[in-house]
Structures are given as structure tokens and as C-alpha cells.
mmCIF file with all atom_site columns, C-alpha atoms in Angstrom:
data_model
loop_
_atom_site.group_PDB
_atom_site.id
_atom_site.type_symbol
_atom_site.label_atom_id
_atom_site.label_alt_id
_atom_site.label_comp_id
_atom_site.label_asym_id
_atom_site.label_entity_id
_atom_site.label_seq_id
_atom_site.pdbx_PDB_ins_code
_atom_site.Cartn_x
_atom_site.Cartn_y
_atom_site.Cartn_z
_atom_site.occupancy
_atom_site.B_iso_or_equiv
_atom_site.pdbx_formal_charge
_atom_site.auth_seq_id
_atom_site.auth_comp_id
_atom_site.auth_asym_id
_atom_site.auth_atom_id
_atom_site.pdbx_PDB_model_num
ATOM 1   C CA . UNK Q 1 1   ? 15.853 -37.304 33.205 1.00 73.00 ? 1   UNK Q CA 1
ATOM 2   C CA . UNK Q 1 2   ? 18.401 -36.590 35.888 1.00 84.00 ? 2   UNK Q CA 1
ATOM 3   C CA . UNK Q 1 3   ? 22.046 -36.645 34.973 1.00 90.00 ? 3   UNK Q CA 1
ATOM 4   C CA . UNK Q 1 4   ? 25.444 -35.196 35.646 1.00 93.00 ? 4   UNK Q CA 1
ATOM 5   C CA . UNK Q 1 5   ? 28.187 -34.528 33.108 1.00 95.00 ? 5   UNK Q CA 1
ATOM 6   C CA . UNK Q 1 6   ? 31.888 -33.851 33.346 1.00 96.00 ? 6   UNK Q CA 1
ATOM 7   C CA . UNK Q 1 7   ? 32.873 -32.336 30.006 1.00 96.00 ? 7   UNK Q CA 1
ATOM 8   C CA . UNK Q 1 8   ? 36.627 -32.841 30.392 1.00 96.00 ? 8   UNK Q CA 1
ATOM 9   C CA . UNK Q 1 9   ? 38.237 -36.282 30.534 1.00 95.00 ? 9   UNK Q CA 1
ATOM 10  C CA . UNK Q 1 10  ? 41.562 -34.800 31.638 1.00 97.00 ? 10  UNK Q CA 1
ATOM 11  C CA . UNK Q 1 11  ? 42.818 -31.616 33.234 1.00 98.00 ? 11  UNK Q CA 1
ATOM 12  C CA . UNK Q 1 12  ? 46.517 -30.792 33.388 1.00 98.00 ? 12  UNK Q CA 1
ATOM 13  C CA . UNK Q 1 13  ? 47.895 -27.957 35.498 1.00 97.00 ? 13  UNK Q CA 1
ATOM 14  C CA . UNK Q 1 14  ? 51.238 -26.887 36.922 1.00 98.00 ? 14  UNK Q CA 1
ATOM 15  C CA . UNK Q 1 15  ? 51.772 -27.019 40.654 1.00 97.00 ? 15  UNK Q CA 1
ATOM 16  C CA . UNK Q 1 16  ? 50.814 -23.737 42.277 1.00 97.00 ? 16  UNK Q CA 1
ATOM 17  C CA . UNK Q 1 17  ? 48.330 -22.820 39.545 1.00 97.00 ? 17  UNK Q CA 1
ATOM 18  C CA . UNK Q 1 18  ? 44.562 -22.727 40.030 1.00 97.00 ? 18  UNK Q CA 1
ATOM 19  C CA . UNK Q 1 19  ? 42.691 -25.964 39.382 1.00 98.00 ? 19  UNK Q CA 1
ATOM 20  C CA . UNK Q 1 20  ? 39.144 -26.183 38.056 1.00 98.00 ? 20  UNK Q CA 1
ATOM 21  C CA . UNK Q 1 21  ? 37.202 -29.375 37.345 1.00 98.00 ? 21  UNK Q CA 1
ATOM 22  C CA . UNK Q 1 22  ? 33.897 -28.809 35.581 1.00 98.00 ? 22  UNK Q CA 1
ATOM 23  C CA . UNK Q 1 23  ? 30.524 -30.406 36.275 1.00 98.00 ? 23  UNK Q CA 1
ATOM 24  C CA . UNK Q 1 24  ? 27.058 -29.709 34.915 1.00 97.00 ? 24  UNK Q CA 1
ATOM 25  C CA . UNK Q 1 25  ? 23.818 -31.295 35.986 1.00 94.00 ? 25  UNK Q CA 1
ATOM 26  C CA . UNK Q 1 26  ? 20.222 -31.802 34.976 1.00 92.00 ? 26  UNK Q CA 1
ATOM 27  C CA . UNK Q 1 27  ? 17.564 -32.504 37.599 1.00 87.00 ? 27  UNK Q CA 1
ATOM 28  C CA . UNK Q 1 28  ? 13.982 -31.707 38.440 1.00 85.00 ? 28  UNK Q CA 1
ATOM 29  C CA . UNK Q 1 29  ? 13.683 -30.481 41.982 1.00 80.00 ? 29  UNK Q CA 1
ATOM 30  C CA . UNK Q 1 30  ? 16.464 -29.730 44.434 1.00 78.00 ? 30  UNK Q CA 1
ATOM 31  C CA . UNK Q 1 31  ? 19.931 -30.715 43.278 1.00 81.00 ? 31  UNK Q CA 1
ATOM 32  C CA . UNK Q 1 32  ? 21.979 -32.458 45.939 1.00 89.00 ? 32  UNK Q CA 1
ATOM 33  C CA . UNK Q 1 33  ? 25.486 -32.399 44.467 1.00 93.00 ? 33  UNK Q CA 1
ATOM 34  C CA . UNK Q 1 34  ? 28.701 -34.037 45.606 1.00 94.00 ? 34  UNK Q CA 1
ATOM 35  C CA . UNK Q 1 35  ? 32.362 -34.212 44.669 1.00 97.00 ? 35  UNK Q CA 1
ATOM 36  C CA . UNK Q 1 36  ? 34.448 -37.312 45.323 1.00 96.00 ? 36  UNK Q CA 1
ATOM 37  C CA . UNK Q 1 37  ? 38.125 -38.040 44.680 1.00 97.00 ? 37  UNK Q CA 1
ATOM 38  C CA . UNK Q 1 38  ? 39.663 -41.416 43.882 1.00 95.00 ? 38  UNK Q CA 1
ATOM 39  C CA . UNK Q 1 39  ? 43.348 -42.196 44.290 1.00 93.00 ? 39  UNK Q CA 1
ATOM 40  C CA . UNK Q 1 40  ? 44.849 -45.240 42.523 1.00 88.00 ? 40  UNK Q CA 1
ATOM 41  C CA . UNK Q 1 41  ? 43.598 -48.579 43.830 1.00 85.00 ? 41  UNK Q CA 1
ATOM 42  C CA . UNK Q 1 42  ? 41.396 -46.901 46.409 1.00 89.00 ? 42  UNK Q CA 1
ATOM 43  C CA . UNK Q 1 43  ? 37.724 -46.225 46.888 1.00 90.00 ? 43  UNK Q CA 1
ATOM 44  C CA . UNK Q 1 44  ? 36.097 -42.842 46.464 1.00 93.00 ? 44  UNK Q CA 1
ATOM 45  C CA . UNK Q 1 45  ? 36.577 -40.243 49.165 1.00 94.00 ? 45  UNK Q CA 1
ATOM 46  C CA . UNK Q 1 46  ? 34.003 -37.548 49.866 1.00 94.00 ? 46  UNK Q CA 1
ATOM 47  C CA . UNK Q 1 47  ? 35.279 -33.997 49.271 1.00 96.00 ? 47  UNK Q CA 1
ATOM 48  C CA . UNK Q 1 48  ? 32.261 -31.722 49.628 1.00 95.00 ? 48  UNK Q CA 1
ATOM 49  C CA . UNK Q 1 49  ? 28.553 -31.358 48.999 1.00 93.00 ? 49  UNK Q CA 1
ATOM 50  C CA . UNK Q 1 50  ? 25.971 -28.766 48.101 1.00 92.00 ? 50  UNK Q CA 1
ATOM 51  C CA . UNK Q 1 51  ? 22.554 -29.124 49.688 1.00 87.00 ? 51  UNK Q CA 1
ATOM 52  C CA . UNK Q 1 52  ? 21.255 -25.600 50.059 1.00 82.00 ? 52  UNK Q CA 1
ATOM 53  C CA . UNK Q 1 53  ? 22.416 -22.186 51.182 1.00 83.00 ? 53  UNK Q CA 1
ATOM 54  C CA . UNK Q 1 54  ? 25.677 -20.533 50.148 1.00 87.00 ? 54  UNK Q CA 1
ATOM 55  C CA . UNK Q 1 55  ? 26.665 -21.096 46.564 1.00 91.00 ? 55  UNK Q CA 1
ATOM 56  C CA . UNK Q 1 56  ? 30.336 -21.452 47.517 1.00 95.00 ? 56  UNK Q CA 1
ATOM 57  C CA . UNK Q 1 57  ? 30.947 -24.693 49.375 1.00 95.00 ? 57  UNK Q CA 1
ATOM 58  C CA . UNK Q 1 58  ? 34.223 -25.429 51.134 1.00 95.00 ? 58  UNK Q CA 1
ATOM 59  C CA . UNK Q 1 59  ? 35.478 -28.979 51.536 1.00 93.00 ? 59  UNK Q CA 1
ATOM 60  C CA . UNK Q 1 60  ? 38.464 -31.129 52.378 1.00 90.00 ? 60  UNK Q CA 1
ATOM 61  C CA . UNK Q 1 61  ? 42.098 -30.585 51.321 1.00 92.00 ? 61  UNK Q CA 1
ATOM 62  C CA . UNK Q 1 62  ? 41.536 -26.924 50.370 1.00 95.00 ? 62  UNK Q CA 1
ATOM 63  C CA . UNK Q 1 63  ? 38.940 -27.669 47.702 1.00 97.00 ? 63  UNK Q CA 1
ATOM 64  C CA . UNK Q 1 64  ? 35.815 -25.623 47.158 1.00 97.00 ? 64  UNK Q CA 1
ATOM 65  C CA . UNK Q 1 65  ? 32.974 -25.731 44.682 1.00 97.00 ? 65  UNK Q CA 1
ATOM 66  C CA . UNK Q 1 66  ? 30.714 -23.092 43.242 1.00 96.00 ? 66  UNK Q CA 1
ATOM 67  C CA . UNK Q 1 67  ? 27.051 -23.885 42.678 1.00 95.00 ? 67  UNK Q CA 1
ATOM 68  C CA . UNK Q 1 68  ? 25.470 -21.923 39.836 1.00 94.00 ? 68  UNK Q CA 1
ATOM 69  C CA . UNK Q 1 69  ? 21.768 -22.554 39.401 1.00 91.00 ? 69  UNK Q CA 1
ATOM 70  C CA . UNK Q 1 70  ? 21.330 -20.508 36.231 1.00 92.00 ? 70  UNK Q CA 1
ATOM 71  C CA . UNK Q 1 71  ? 24.149 -22.379 34.491 1.00 94.00 ? 71  UNK Q CA 1
ATOM 72  C CA . UNK Q 1 72  ? 23.297 -25.699 36.197 1.00 94.00 ? 72  UNK Q CA 1
ATOM 73  C CA . UNK Q 1 73  ? 26.944 -26.122 37.125 1.00 96.00 ? 73  UNK Q CA 1
ATOM 74  C CA . UNK Q 1 74  ? 28.909 -27.223 40.160 1.00 97.00 ? 74  UNK Q CA 1
ATOM 75  C CA . UNK Q 1 75  ? 32.579 -26.697 39.355 1.00 98.00 ? 75  UNK Q CA 1
ATOM 76  C CA . UNK Q 1 76  ? 35.292 -27.880 41.731 1.00 98.00 ? 76  UNK Q CA 1
ATOM 77  C CA . UNK Q 1 77  ? 38.132 -25.452 42.388 1.00 98.00 ? 77  UNK Q CA 1
ATOM 78  C CA . UNK Q 1 78  ? 41.396 -25.187 44.234 1.00 97.00 ? 78  UNK Q CA 1
ATOM 79  C CA . UNK Q 1 79  ? 43.343 -21.916 44.266 1.00 96.00 ? 79  UNK Q CA 1
ATOM 80  C CA . UNK Q 1 80  ? 46.802 -23.520 44.259 1.00 97.00 ? 80  UNK Q CA 1
ATOM 81  C CA . UNK Q 1 81  ? 47.152 -27.120 43.066 1.00 97.00 ? 81  UNK Q CA 1
ATOM 82  C CA . UNK Q 1 82  ? 49.589 -29.629 44.560 1.00 97.00 ? 82  UNK Q CA 1
ATOM 83  C CA . UNK Q 1 83  ? 51.209 -32.627 42.893 1.00 96.00 ? 83  UNK Q CA 1
ATOM 84  C CA . UNK Q 1 84  ? 49.391 -34.757 45.482 1.00 95.00 ? 84  UNK Q CA 1
ATOM 85  C CA . UNK Q 1 85  ? 46.049 -33.537 44.037 1.00 96.00 ? 85  UNK Q CA 1
ATOM 86  C CA . UNK Q 1 86  ? 46.651 -35.742 40.996 1.00 97.00 ? 86  UNK Q CA 1
ATOM 87  C CA . UNK Q 1 87  ? 43.742 -38.179 41.026 1.00 97.00 ? 87  UNK Q CA 1
ATOM 88  C CA . UNK Q 1 88  ? 40.401 -39.050 39.444 1.00 96.00 ? 88  UNK Q CA 1
ATOM 89  C CA . UNK Q 1 89  ? 37.557 -36.715 40.392 1.00 97.00 ? 89  UNK Q CA 1
ATOM 90  C CA . UNK Q 1 90  ? 33.865 -37.509 40.226 1.00 96.00 ? 90  UNK Q CA 1
ATOM 91  C CA . UNK Q 1 91  ? 30.884 -35.216 40.376 1.00 96.00 ? 91  UNK Q CA 1
ATOM 92  C CA . UNK Q 1 92  ? 27.686 -36.877 41.608 1.00 94.00 ? 92  UNK Q CA 1
ATOM 93  C CA . UNK Q 1 93  ? 24.007 -36.035 41.832 1.00 91.00 ? 93  UNK Q CA 1
ATOM 94  C CA . UNK Q 1 94  ? 21.647 -37.499 44.381 1.00 85.00 ? 94  UNK Q CA 1
ATOM 95  C CA . UNK Q 1 95  ? 18.077 -36.427 43.647 1.00 77.00 ? 95  UNK Q CA 1
ATOM 96  C CA . UNK Q 1 96  ? 16.683 -39.333 45.686 1.00 74.00 ? 96  UNK Q CA 1
ATOM 97  C CA . UNK Q 1 97  ? 18.188 -42.412 47.302 1.00 71.00 ? 97  UNK Q CA 1
ATOM 98  C CA . UNK Q 1 98  ? 20.324 -43.177 44.252 1.00 79.00 ? 98  UNK Q CA 1
ATOM 99  C CA . UNK Q 1 99  ? 23.648 -41.542 43.458 1.00 83.00 ? 99  UNK Q CA 1
ATOM 100 C CA . UNK Q 1 100 ? 24.384 -40.771 39.809 1.00 88.00 ? 100 UNK Q CA 1
ATOM 101 C CA . UNK Q 1 101 ? 28.003 -40.172 38.838 1.00 91.00 ? 101 UNK Q CA 1
ATOM 102 C CA . UNK Q 1 102 ? 29.686 -38.333 36.040 1.00 93.00 ? 102 UNK Q CA 1
ATOM 103 C CA . UNK Q 1 103 ? 32.269 -40.204 33.981 1.00 93.00 ? 103 UNK Q CA 1
ATOM 104 C CA . UNK Q 1 104 ? 35.138 -38.701 35.949 1.00 95.00 ? 104 UNK Q CA 1
ATOM 105 C CA . UNK Q 1 105 ? 37.973 -36.265 35.234 1.00 97.00 ? 105 UNK Q CA 1
ATOM 106 C CA . UNK Q 1 106 ? 41.607 -37.253 35.590 1.00 97.00 ? 106 UNK Q CA 1
ATOM 107 C CA . UNK Q 1 107 ? 43.635 -34.428 37.095 1.00 98.00 ? 107 UNK Q CA 1
ATOM 108 C CA . UNK Q 1 108 ? 47.385 -34.341 36.628 1.00 97.00 ? 108 UNK Q CA 1
ATOM 109 C CA . UNK Q 1 109 ? 49.393 -31.724 38.468 1.00 97.00 ? 109 UNK Q CA 1
ATOM 110 C CA . UNK Q 1 110 ? 52.973 -31.439 37.202 1.00 96.00 ? 110 UNK Q CA 1
ATOM 111 C CA . UNK Q 1 111 ? 55.810 -30.267 39.390 1.00 95.00 ? 111 UNK Q CA 1
ATOM 112 C CA . UNK H 2 1   ? 38.048 -47.057 62.205 1.00 65.00 ? 1   UNK H CA 1
ATOM 113 C CA . UNK H 2 2   ? 37.319 -49.849 59.735 1.00 76.00 ? 2   UNK H CA 1
ATOM 114 C CA . UNK H 2 3   ? 34.543 -48.059 57.813 1.00 93.00 ? 3   UNK H CA 1
ATOM 115 C CA . UNK H 2 4   ? 33.479 -50.110 54.766 1.00 96.00 ? 4   UNK H CA 1
ATOM 116 C CA . UNK H 2 5   ? 35.416 -53.336 54.272 1.00 96.00 ? 5   UNK H CA 1
ATOM 117 C CA . UNK H 2 6   ? 35.337 -55.302 51.029 1.00 97.00 ? 6   UNK H CA 1
ATOM 118 C CA . UNK H 2 7   ? 36.713 -58.777 50.435 1.00 97.00 ? 7   UNK H CA 1
ATOM 119 C CA . UNK H 2 8   ? 38.394 -60.089 48.411 1.00 97.00 ? 8   UNK H CA 1
ATOM 120 C CA . UNK H 2 9   ? 40.492 -57.276 46.909 1.00 96.00 ? 9   UNK H CA 1
ATOM 121 C CA . UNK H 2 10  ? 41.233 -59.228 43.741 1.00 96.00 ? 10  UNK H CA 1
ATOM 122 C CA . UNK H 2 11  ? 39.595 -62.224 42.097 1.00 96.00 ? 11  UNK H CA 1
ATOM 123 C CA . UNK H 2 12  ? 39.878 -64.097 38.812 1.00 97.00 ? 12  UNK H CA 1
ATOM 124 C CA . UNK H 2 13  ? 36.986 -66.277 37.716 1.00 96.00 ? 13  UNK H CA 1
ATOM 125 C CA . UNK H 2 14  ? 36.173 -68.457 34.767 1.00 97.00 ? 14  UNK H CA 1
ATOM 126 C CA . UNK H 2 15  ? 33.038 -67.863 32.727 1.00 97.00 ? 15  UNK H CA 1
ATOM 127 C CA . UNK H 2 16  ? 30.075 -69.557 34.368 1.00 97.00 ? 16  UNK H CA 1
ATOM 128 C CA . UNK H 2 17  ? 31.497 -69.656 37.874 1.00 97.00 ? 17  UNK H CA 1
ATOM 129 C CA . UNK H 2 18  ? 29.642 -68.046 40.744 1.00 95.00 ? 18  UNK H CA 1
ATOM 130 C CA . UNK H 2 19  ? 31.014 -66.060 43.634 1.00 95.00 ? 19  UNK H CA 1
ATOM 131 C CA . UNK H 2 20  ? 30.066 -63.674 46.402 1.00 97.00 ? 20  UNK H CA 1
ATOM 132 C CA . UNK H 2 21  ? 31.687 -60.310 46.998 1.00 98.00 ? 21  UNK H CA 1
ATOM 133 C CA . UNK H 2 22  ? 31.573 -59.406 50.662 1.00 98.00 ? 22  UNK H CA 1
ATOM 134 C CA . UNK H 2 23  ? 30.854 -55.963 52.085 1.00 98.00 ? 23  UNK H CA 1
ATOM 135 C CA . UNK H 2 24  ? 30.667 -55.028 55.754 1.00 97.00 ? 24  UNK H CA 1
ATOM 136 C CA . UNK H 2 25  ? 30.365 -51.677 57.505 1.00 97.00 ? 25  UNK H CA 1
ATOM 137 C CA . UNK H 2 26  ? 30.742 -50.881 61.183 1.00 95.00 ? 26  UNK H CA 1
ATOM 138 C CA . UNK H 2 27  ? 29.114 -47.438 61.217 1.00 94.00 ? 27  UNK H CA 1
ATOM 139 C CA . UNK H 2 28  ? 25.540 -48.606 61.791 1.00 93.00 ? 28  UNK H CA 1
ATOM 140 C CA . UNK H 2 29  ? 24.555 -47.173 58.423 1.00 94.00 ? 29  UNK H CA 1
ATOM 141 C CA . UNK H 2 30  ? 21.092 -47.968 57.159 1.00 93.00 ? 30  UNK H CA 1
ATOM 142 C CA . UNK H 2 31  ? 21.768 -47.393 53.456 1.00 93.00 ? 31  UNK H CA 1
ATOM 143 C CA . UNK H 2 32  ? 24.162 -49.625 51.506 1.00 95.00 ? 32  UNK H CA 1
ATOM 144 C CA . UNK H 2 33  ? 24.814 -49.952 47.806 1.00 95.00 ? 33  UNK H CA 1
ATOM 145 C CA . UNK H 2 34  ? 26.927 -51.689 45.191 1.00 97.00 ? 34  UNK H CA 1
ATOM 146 C CA . UNK H 2 35  ? 28.488 -49.991 42.163 1.00 96.00 ? 35  UNK H CA 1
ATOM 147 C CA . UNK H 2 36  ? 30.635 -51.148 39.305 1.00 97.00 ? 36  UNK H CA 1
ATOM 148 C CA . UNK H 2 37  ? 33.293 -48.892 37.830 1.00 95.00 ? 37  UNK H CA 1
ATOM 149 C CA . UNK H 2 38  ? 34.266 -49.192 34.189 1.00 93.00 ? 38  UNK H CA 1
ATOM 150 C CA . UNK H 2 39  ? 36.629 -46.866 32.283 1.00 85.00 ? 39  UNK H CA 1
ATOM 151 C CA . UNK H 2 40  ? 34.912 -43.745 30.945 1.00 82.00 ? 40  UNK H CA 1
ATOM 152 C CA . UNK H 2 41  ? 31.574 -44.663 32.494 1.00 83.00 ? 41  UNK H CA 1
ATOM 153 C CA . UNK H 2 42  ? 31.898 -43.481 36.056 1.00 87.00 ? 42  UNK H CA 1
ATOM 154 C CA . UNK H 2 43  ? 30.202 -45.635 38.660 1.00 92.00 ? 43  UNK H CA 1
ATOM 155 C CA . UNK H 2 44  ? 26.914 -47.366 37.947 1.00 93.00 ? 44  UNK H CA 1
ATOM 156 C CA . UNK H 2 45  ? 24.540 -48.512 40.644 1.00 93.00 ? 45  UNK H CA 1
ATOM 157 C CA . UNK H 2 46  ? 23.862 -52.262 40.707 1.00 96.00 ? 46  UNK H CA 1
ATOM 158 C CA . UNK H 2 47  ? 21.690 -52.798 43.795 1.00 96.00 ? 47  UNK H CA 1
ATOM 159 C CA . UNK H 2 48  ? 20.965 -50.909 46.965 1.00 94.00 ? 48  UNK H CA 1
ATOM 160 C CA . UNK H 2 49  ? 19.368 -51.423 50.364 1.00 95.00 ? 49  UNK H CA 1
ATOM 161 C CA . UNK H 2 50  ? 17.672 -48.905 52.643 1.00 92.00 ? 50  UNK H CA 1
ATOM 162 C CA . UNK H 2 51  ? 17.748 -51.226 55.640 1.00 93.00 ? 51  UNK H CA 1
ATOM 163 C CA . UNK H 2 52  ? 17.935 -54.829 56.793 1.00 94.00 ? 52  UNK H CA 1
ATOM 164 C CA . UNK H 2 53  ? 15.553 -57.013 54.805 1.00 95.00 ? 53  UNK H CA 1
ATOM 165 C CA . UNK H 2 54  ? 15.006 -54.398 52.080 1.00 95.00 ? 54  UNK H CA 1
ATOM 166 C CA . UNK H 2 55  ? 16.790 -54.403 48.730 1.00 96.00 ? 55  UNK H CA 1
ATOM 167 C CA . UNK H 2 56  ? 16.076 -52.937 45.315 1.00 94.00 ? 56  UNK H CA 1
ATOM 168 C CA . UNK H 2 57  ? 17.555 -52.785 41.852 1.00 95.00 ? 57  UNK H CA 1
ATOM 169 C CA . UNK H 2 58  ? 19.734 -50.016 40.551 1.00 92.00 ? 58  UNK H CA 1
ATOM 170 C CA . UNK H 2 59  ? 20.787 -49.103 37.035 1.00 91.00 ? 59  UNK H CA 1
ATOM 171 C CA . UNK H 2 60  ? 22.537 -52.358 36.027 1.00 95.00 ? 60  UNK H CA 1
ATOM 172 C CA . UNK H 2 61  ? 21.152 -55.250 38.149 1.00 96.00 ? 61  UNK H CA 1
ATOM 173 C CA . UNK H 2 62  ? 21.163 -58.098 35.623 1.00 96.00 ? 62  UNK H CA 1
ATOM 174 C CA . UNK H 2 63  ? 23.387 -61.011 36.600 1.00 96.00 ? 63  UNK H CA 1
ATOM 175 C CA . UNK H 2 64  ? 23.673 -59.936 40.226 1.00 97.00 ? 64  UNK H CA 1
ATOM 176 C CA . UNK H 2 65  ? 21.791 -60.758 43.408 1.00 97.00 ? 65  UNK H CA 1
ATOM 177 C CA . UNK H 2 66  ? 21.962 -59.161 46.841 1.00 97.00 ? 66  UNK H CA 1
ATOM 178 C CA . UNK H 2 67  ? 20.566 -59.756 50.301 1.00 96.00 ? 67  UNK H CA 1
ATOM 179 C CA . UNK H 2 68  ? 20.587 -57.740 53.527 1.00 97.00 ? 68  UNK H CA 1
ATOM 180 C CA . UNK H 2 69  ? 20.024 -59.963 56.525 1.00 97.00 ? 69  UNK H CA 1
ATOM 181 C CA . UNK H 2 70  ? 21.854 -57.642 58.923 1.00 96.00 ? 70  UNK H CA 1
ATOM 182 C CA . UNK H 2 71  ? 22.550 -53.919 59.067 1.00 96.00 ? 71  UNK H CA 1
ATOM 183 C CA . UNK H 2 72  ? 26.299 -54.550 58.778 1.00 97.00 ? 72  UNK H CA 1
ATOM 184 C CA . UNK H 2 73  ? 26.555 -56.877 55.771 1.00 97.00 ? 73  UNK H CA 1
ATOM 185 C CA . UNK H 2 74  ? 25.524 -56.508 52.145 1.00 98.00 ? 74  UNK H CA 1
ATOM 186 C CA . UNK H 2 75  ? 26.974 -59.280 49.943 1.00 98.00 ? 75  UNK H CA 1
ATOM 187 C CA . UNK H 2 76  ? 26.817 -59.184 46.159 1.00 98.00 ? 76  UNK H CA 1
ATOM 188 C CA . UNK H 2 77  ? 26.428 -62.491 44.316 1.00 98.00 ? 77  UNK H CA 1
ATOM 189 C CA . UNK H 2 78  ? 27.398 -63.184 40.736 1.00 96.00 ? 78  UNK H CA 1
ATOM 190 C CA . UNK H 2 79  ? 25.232 -66.099 39.677 1.00 91.00 ? 79  UNK H CA 1
ATOM 191 C CA . UNK H 2 80  ? 27.052 -67.165 36.474 1.00 96.00 ? 80  UNK H CA 1
ATOM 192 C CA . UNK H 2 81  ? 30.020 -64.956 35.711 1.00 95.00 ? 81  UNK H CA 1
ATOM 193 C CA . UNK H 2 82  ? 30.378 -63.473 32.245 1.00 96.00 ? 82  UNK H CA 1
ATOM 194 C CA . UNK H 2 83  ? 33.328 -61.563 30.720 1.00 96.00 ? 83  UNK H CA 1
ATOM 195 C CA . UNK H 2 84  ? 31.126 -58.432 30.623 1.00 96.00 ? 84  UNK H CA 1
ATOM 196 C CA . UNK H 2 85  ? 31.173 -58.463 34.412 1.00 97.00 ? 85  UNK H CA 1
ATOM 197 C CA . UNK H 2 86  ? 34.911 -57.825 34.501 1.00 97.00 ? 86  UNK H CA 1
ATOM 198 C CA . UNK H 2 87  ? 35.059 -54.606 36.469 1.00 97.00 ? 87  UNK H CA 1
ATOM 199 C CA . UNK H 2 88  ? 35.952 -52.966 39.746 1.00 96.00 ? 88  UNK H CA 1
ATOM 200 C CA . UNK H 2 89  ? 33.168 -53.283 42.295 1.00 97.00 ? 89  UNK H CA 1
ATOM 201 C CA . UNK H 2 90  ? 32.607 -50.805 45.091 1.00 97.00 ? 90  UNK H CA 1
ATOM 202 C CA . UNK H 2 91  ? 30.388 -51.070 48.111 1.00 97.00 ? 91  UNK H CA 1
ATOM 203 C CA . UNK H 2 92  ? 29.211 -47.872 49.770 1.00 95.00 ? 92  UNK H CA 1
ATOM 204 C CA . UNK H 2 93  ? 27.130 -46.900 52.774 1.00 94.00 ? 93  UNK H CA 1
ATOM 205 C CA . UNK H 2 94  ? 25.516 -43.834 54.271 1.00 91.00 ? 94  UNK H CA 1
ATOM 206 C CA . UNK H 2 95  ? 23.720 -43.058 57.495 1.00 89.00 ? 95  UNK H CA 1
ATOM 207 C CA . UNK H 2 96  ? 20.367 -42.953 55.771 1.00 82.00 ? 96  UNK H CA 1
ATOM 208 C CA . UNK H 2 97  ? 18.782 -42.888 52.369 1.00 73.00 ? 97  UNK H CA 1
ATOM 209 C CA . UNK H 2 98  ? 18.289 -39.141 52.590 1.00 76.00 ? 98  UNK H CA 1
ATOM 210 C CA . UNK H 2 99  ? 19.683 -37.318 49.611 1.00 66.00 ? 99  UNK H CA 1
ATOM 211 C CA . UNK H 2 100 ? 21.965 -35.042 51.641 1.00 77.00 ? 100 UNK H CA 1
ATOM 212 C CA . UNK H 2 101 ? 24.045 -37.883 53.048 1.00 80.00 ? 101 UNK H CA 1
ATOM 213 C CA . UNK H 2 102 ? 27.499 -38.498 51.533 1.00 85.00 ? 102 UNK H CA 1
ATOM 214 C CA . UNK H 2 103 ? 28.421 -42.105 50.965 1.00 89.00 ? 103 UNK H CA 1
ATOM 215 C CA . UNK H 2 104 ? 31.431 -43.923 52.388 1.00 93.00 ? 104 UNK H CA 1
ATOM 216 C CA . UNK H 2 105 ? 33.179 -46.276 49.987 1.00 95.00 ? 105 UNK H CA 1
ATOM 217 C CA . UNK H 2 106 ? 35.214 -49.416 50.407 1.00 96.00 ? 106 UNK H CA 1
ATOM 218 C CA . UNK H 2 107 ? 38.490 -49.874 48.530 1.00 94.00 ? 107 UNK H CA 1
ATOM 219 C CA . UNK H 2 108 ? 36.928 -52.100 45.901 1.00 95.00 ? 108 UNK H CA 1
ATOM 220 C CA . UNK H 2 109 ? 37.133 -55.620 44.528 1.00 97.00 ? 109 UNK H CA 1
ATOM 221 C CA . UNK H 2 110 ? 38.908 -55.998 41.207 1.00 96.00 ? 110 UNK H CA 1
ATOM 222 C CA . UNK H 2 111 ? 37.241 -58.836 39.346 1.00 97.00 ? 111 UNK H CA 1
ATOM 223 C CA . UNK H 2 112 ? 38.445 -60.430 36.119 1.00 97.00 ? 112 UNK H CA 1
ATOM 224 C CA . UNK H 2 113 ? 36.386 -63.028 34.302 1.00 97.00 ? 113 UNK H CA 1
ATOM 225 C CA . UNK H 2 114 ? 38.110 -65.143 31.695 1.00 95.00 ? 114 UNK H CA 1
#
């Protein structure tokens, strides 16, 4: 079975501190992994993806993600969080033509 | 750039009513899909289409129909609305069905069924 999990429902950090949102996956074959962000009353916006190559992927708004095959993880990171980063974050796996989402992690960055 | 446009943004229905949620994209994308978003469950795939005239079921297709007569449009039909279908519905598209393509999402339709 192919699946993706986000072990934390909520992440709270202070502005300026590092932000990490965790994601683990299970798939047979090549893992095509994505991160999306959702702001209130909006659709999902694409942040970054891992297809192949470098394990550190850089994306939009200063976010990056580290692919770790041995730990089957794809954690999203930002070195210095902003209040405007407060949103709902989804990790997603696309082993074929279907996209499977994690349950989402709500990030709150306090000033 | 319009991207993916969904209408209506909000809708309230009574149990048993039918309605169609509209989705249109202007990016000439071949792949389109419908998801529902429920708290704590992420997004679940309802139906998808890899091109005009081709549709298939996703994870939670019961109670929904789709058609794809043109590349641009991918409407979702609720045949007989039930309270369990209260949700936020998102339409998404990508250039192709290839796994490395990110999807572009509309802003959603918030549907309440009484």
C-alpha cells in the first residue's frame, strides 16, 4: 500500500526560529513527493517537489525539503519562520496518476 | 492568469437535491481531478480525468458523477445530496498525468447539505 503520513497535527514556533514540518511515506517504486500550502479559504498552492537527484530540494517562499530514503521521510523546513507562514501544510505522494495526501499540519508562527 | 476556476464558491442544499459543481481551467492541462477536504483527513480523490472523454474513479466516488467533454471543463455532479457530502470540494489540474507534475488547485466550493 502507498501512503503518506504527517505525524504532527500542529506545529507552533516563534517568528525567526527554524520551522520543520514532518512527513513520512510508504511506496513501492520511485517516490514522487510534493509539499503544498493552504491559506484560509484558498486552494492548495504548490511549494516544492522531489522527483530524483539532490536530496535537498528548494522551493517557494524560502522553503526547502530534505528527502531521506533510508528513513522514508520528506520533511519540510524553513530556516527562519515568518508570521505569514502560518497556514495548513500538506505532504503528498504521487506514485502514479493519483495524488495521495497526508492529513495536514497546521503551522502557527507567533510574533 | 485565471488558472483553475470553480463555481459556485458556496452552496447550501437540502438532502436529496442535485447540483453540479463547475470547474474550468485555461492552461490546456490534460489531467483534471476532484477532491473533497474534510477536517483531519486531508484531501481525498473523488474522480479524475486524463483527457477529454476519459474519466475514472478515485478513492471516494460514490454519490458523484463526472464528465469531460472538453479539455477545459470538468464538472462534478451530486446526484442526490446527503449530509455526508458536506465538505469543501477542490478541482485540480496538471499538464499531464505523469507523476512528476504538480497540480494546480482552484479555491474550492464550500458545500453544506442540510
